[in-house]
Amino acid sequence: MTATLDMIRTHPRGVDGAEAETLAACIDACLDCIQSCTSCADACLNEEMVADLRTCICTNLDCADVCGTAAAITSRRTAGDASVLRAVLEACRAACAACATECEKHADMHEHCRVCAESCRRCEAACAALLSSLG
């Protein structure tokens, strides 16, 4: 069990079962994606061909910021607005898809881009799973 899942289950307005696991998986995927995107942007800045990686760096940073917002909002259980949650999850899914697509362009040359793309795809899928569980 993860700390995220523990917090969801112990919160007075917490949830159990598959819903809690889907929520925790999304939060954890967003947090992992923040780290991957931030690290990938930093690694890109240290590549010899940094000018060729500008779009990748910007996409990494945008994705990390959107994932941070999604992680924070999905972690809140008190008086949340479902329409805001859905919009943030859609934005996160879109940012992750864009970042993964960009990083995949460089994955054969830069291992950090491959790792980042995989993390973004996992987060994209986790956001989609949570969105579908919200109805």
C-alpha positions as a Python dict, from the first residue, in 0.01 Angstrom:
ca = {
    (1, 'M'): (0, 0, 0),
    (2, 'T'): (131, 345, -85),
    (3, 'A'): (122, 652, 136),
    (4, 'T'): (-114, 806, -117),
    (5, 'L'): (-358, 517, -83),
    (6, 'D'): (-323, 526, 298),
    (7, 'M'): (-411, 897, 300),
    (8, 'I'): (-713, 846, 76),
    (9, 'R'): (-844, 563, 293),
    (10, 'T'): (-785, 742, 623),
    (11, 'H'): (-935, 1075, 519),
    (12, 'P'): (-1279, 1135, 678),
    (13, 'R'): (-1422, 1169, 326),
    (14, 'G'): (-1206, 891, 192),
    (15, 'V'): (-1304, 612, -40),
    (16, 'D'): (-1224, 242, -47),
    (17, 'G'): (-1183, -35, -298),
    (18, 'A'): (-1119, 11, -666),
    (19, 'E'): (-1215, 379, -658),
    (20, 'A'): (-946, 451, -397),
    (21, 'E'): (-690, 252, -592),
    (22, 'T'): (-771, 434, -918),
    (23, 'L'): (-747, 771, -744),
    (24, 'A'): (-418, 679, -573),
    (25, 'A'): (-273, 543, -896),
    (26, 'C'): (-352, 869, -1074),
    (27, 'I'): (-199, 1085, -800),
    (28, 'D'): (114, 867, -790),
    (29, 'A'): (145, 870, -1171),
    (30, 'C'): (119, 1251, -1170),
    (31, 'L'): (390, 1278, -904),
    (32, 'D'): (617, 1038, -1095),
    (33, 'C'): (556, 1235, -1413),
    (34, 'I'): (654, 1561, -1243),
    (35, 'Q'): (987, 1409, -1149),
    (36, 'S'): (1047, 1253, -1491),
    (37, 'C'): (957, 1568, -1683),
    (38, 'T'): (1163, 1795, -1459),
    (39, 'S'): (1462, 1564, -1479),
    (40, 'C'): (1426, 1523, -1855),
    (41, 'A'): (1418, 1899, -1905),
    (42, 'D'): (1732, 1933, -1697),
    (43, 'A'): (1903, 1652, -1889),
    (44, 'C'): (1805, 1816, -2219),
    (45, 'L'): (1964, 2140, -2101),
    (46, 'N'): (2289, 1949, -2058),
    (47, 'E'): (2291, 1792, -2403),
    (48, 'E'): (2530, 1926, -2668),
    (49, 'M'): (2236, 1984, -2904),
    (50, 'V'): (2033, 2182, -2651),
    (51, 'A'): (1901, 2421, -2916),
    (52, 'D'): (1738, 2125, -3093),
    (53, 'L'): (1565, 2028, -2769),
    (54, 'R'): (1393, 2358, -2689),
    (55, 'T'): (1046, 2227, -2769),
    (56, 'C'): (1112, 1916, -2562),
    (57, 'I'): (1229, 2123, -2266),
    (58, 'C'): (926, 2353, -2278),
    (59, 'T'): (689, 2059, -2318),
    (60, 'N'): (857, 1883, -2022),
    (61, 'L'): (816, 2188, -1800),
    (62, 'D'): (455, 2247, -1905),
    (63, 'C'): (371, 1883, -1839),
    (64, 'A'): (539, 1888, -1497),
    (65, 'D'): (338, 2197, -1397),
    (66, 'V'): (7, 2053, -1517),
    (67, 'C'): (79, 1721, -1342),
    (68, 'G'): (152, 1910, -1021),
    (69, 'T'): (-182, 2084, -1039),
    (70, 'A'): (-360, 1756, -1116),
    (71, 'A'): (-189, 1579, -825),
    (72, 'A'): (-286, 1857, -584),
    (73, 'I'): (-648, 1882, -695),
    (74, 'T'): (-705, 1506, -704),
    (75, 'S'): (-557, 1483, -352),
    (76, 'R'): (-822, 1715, -212),
    (77, 'R'): (-1133, 1539, -90),
    (78, 'T'): (-1322, 1830, 67),
    (79, 'A'): (-1589, 2024, -125),
    (80, 'G'): (-1429, 1979, -464),
    (81, 'D'): (-1601, 2074, -787),
    (82, 'A'): (-1630, 1767, -1012),
    (83, 'S'): (-1624, 1979, -1328),
    (84, 'V'): (-1293, 2135, -1223),
    (85, 'L'): (-1150, 1793, -1143),
    (86, 'R'): (-1254, 1662, -1485),
    (87, 'A'): (-1106, 1966, -1661),
    (88, 'V'): (-775, 1932, -1477),
    (89, 'L'): (-757, 1559, -1553),
    (90, 'E'): (-829, 1627, -1921),
    (91, 'A'): (-559, 1895, -1925),
    (92, 'C'): (-315, 1658, -1757),
    (93, 'R'): (-395, 1383, -2004),
    (94, 'A'): (-339, 1623, -2295),
    (95, 'A'): (-13, 1759, -2151),
    (96, 'C'): (116, 1407, -2093),
    (97, 'A'): (24, 1300, -2446),
    (98, 'A'): (200, 1603, -2594),
    (99, 'C'): (509, 1553, -2382),
    (100, 'A'): (527, 1182, -2457),
    (101, 'T'): (494, 1248, -2828),
    (102, 'E'): (773, 1507, -2817),
    (103, 'C'): (1004, 1292, -2604),
    (104, 'E'): (944, 991, -2829),
    (105, 'K'): (1098, 1191, -3114),
    (106, 'H'): (1427, 1197, -2921),
    (107, 'A'): (1406, 861, -2743),
    (108, 'D'): (1644, 681, -2978),
    (109, 'M'): (1916, 939, -2912),
    (110, 'H'): (1846, 1034, -2548),
    (111, 'E'): (1760, 768, -2291),
    (112, 'H'): (1615, 1030, -2056),
    (113, 'C'): (1357, 1117, -2323),
    (114, 'R'): (1257, 751, -2351),
    (115, 'V'): (1211, 723, -1975),
    (116, 'C'): (1014, 1047, -1966),
    (117, 'A'): (789, 940, -2254),
    (118, 'E'): (705, 617, -2072),
    (119, 'S'): (623, 806, -1752),
    (120, 'C'): (402, 1047, -1947),
    (121, 'R'): (215, 759, -2113),
    (122, 'R'): (154, 598, -1772),
    (123, 'C'): (21, 927, -1636),
    (124, 'E'): (-195, 980, -1943),
    (125, 'A'): (-347, 634, -1891),
    (126, 'A'): (-398, 691, -1517),
    (127, 'C'): (-580, 1018, -1584),
    (128, 'A'): (-799, 846, -1842),
    (129, 'A'): (-880, 566, -1595),
    (130, 'L'): (-977, 814, -1325),
    (131, 'L'): (-1186, 1015, -1569),
    (132, 'S'): (-1376, 705, -1676),
    (133, 'S'): (-1437, 608, -1312),
    (134, 'L'): (-1588, 951, -1246),
    (135, 'G'): (-1859, 880, -1500),
}
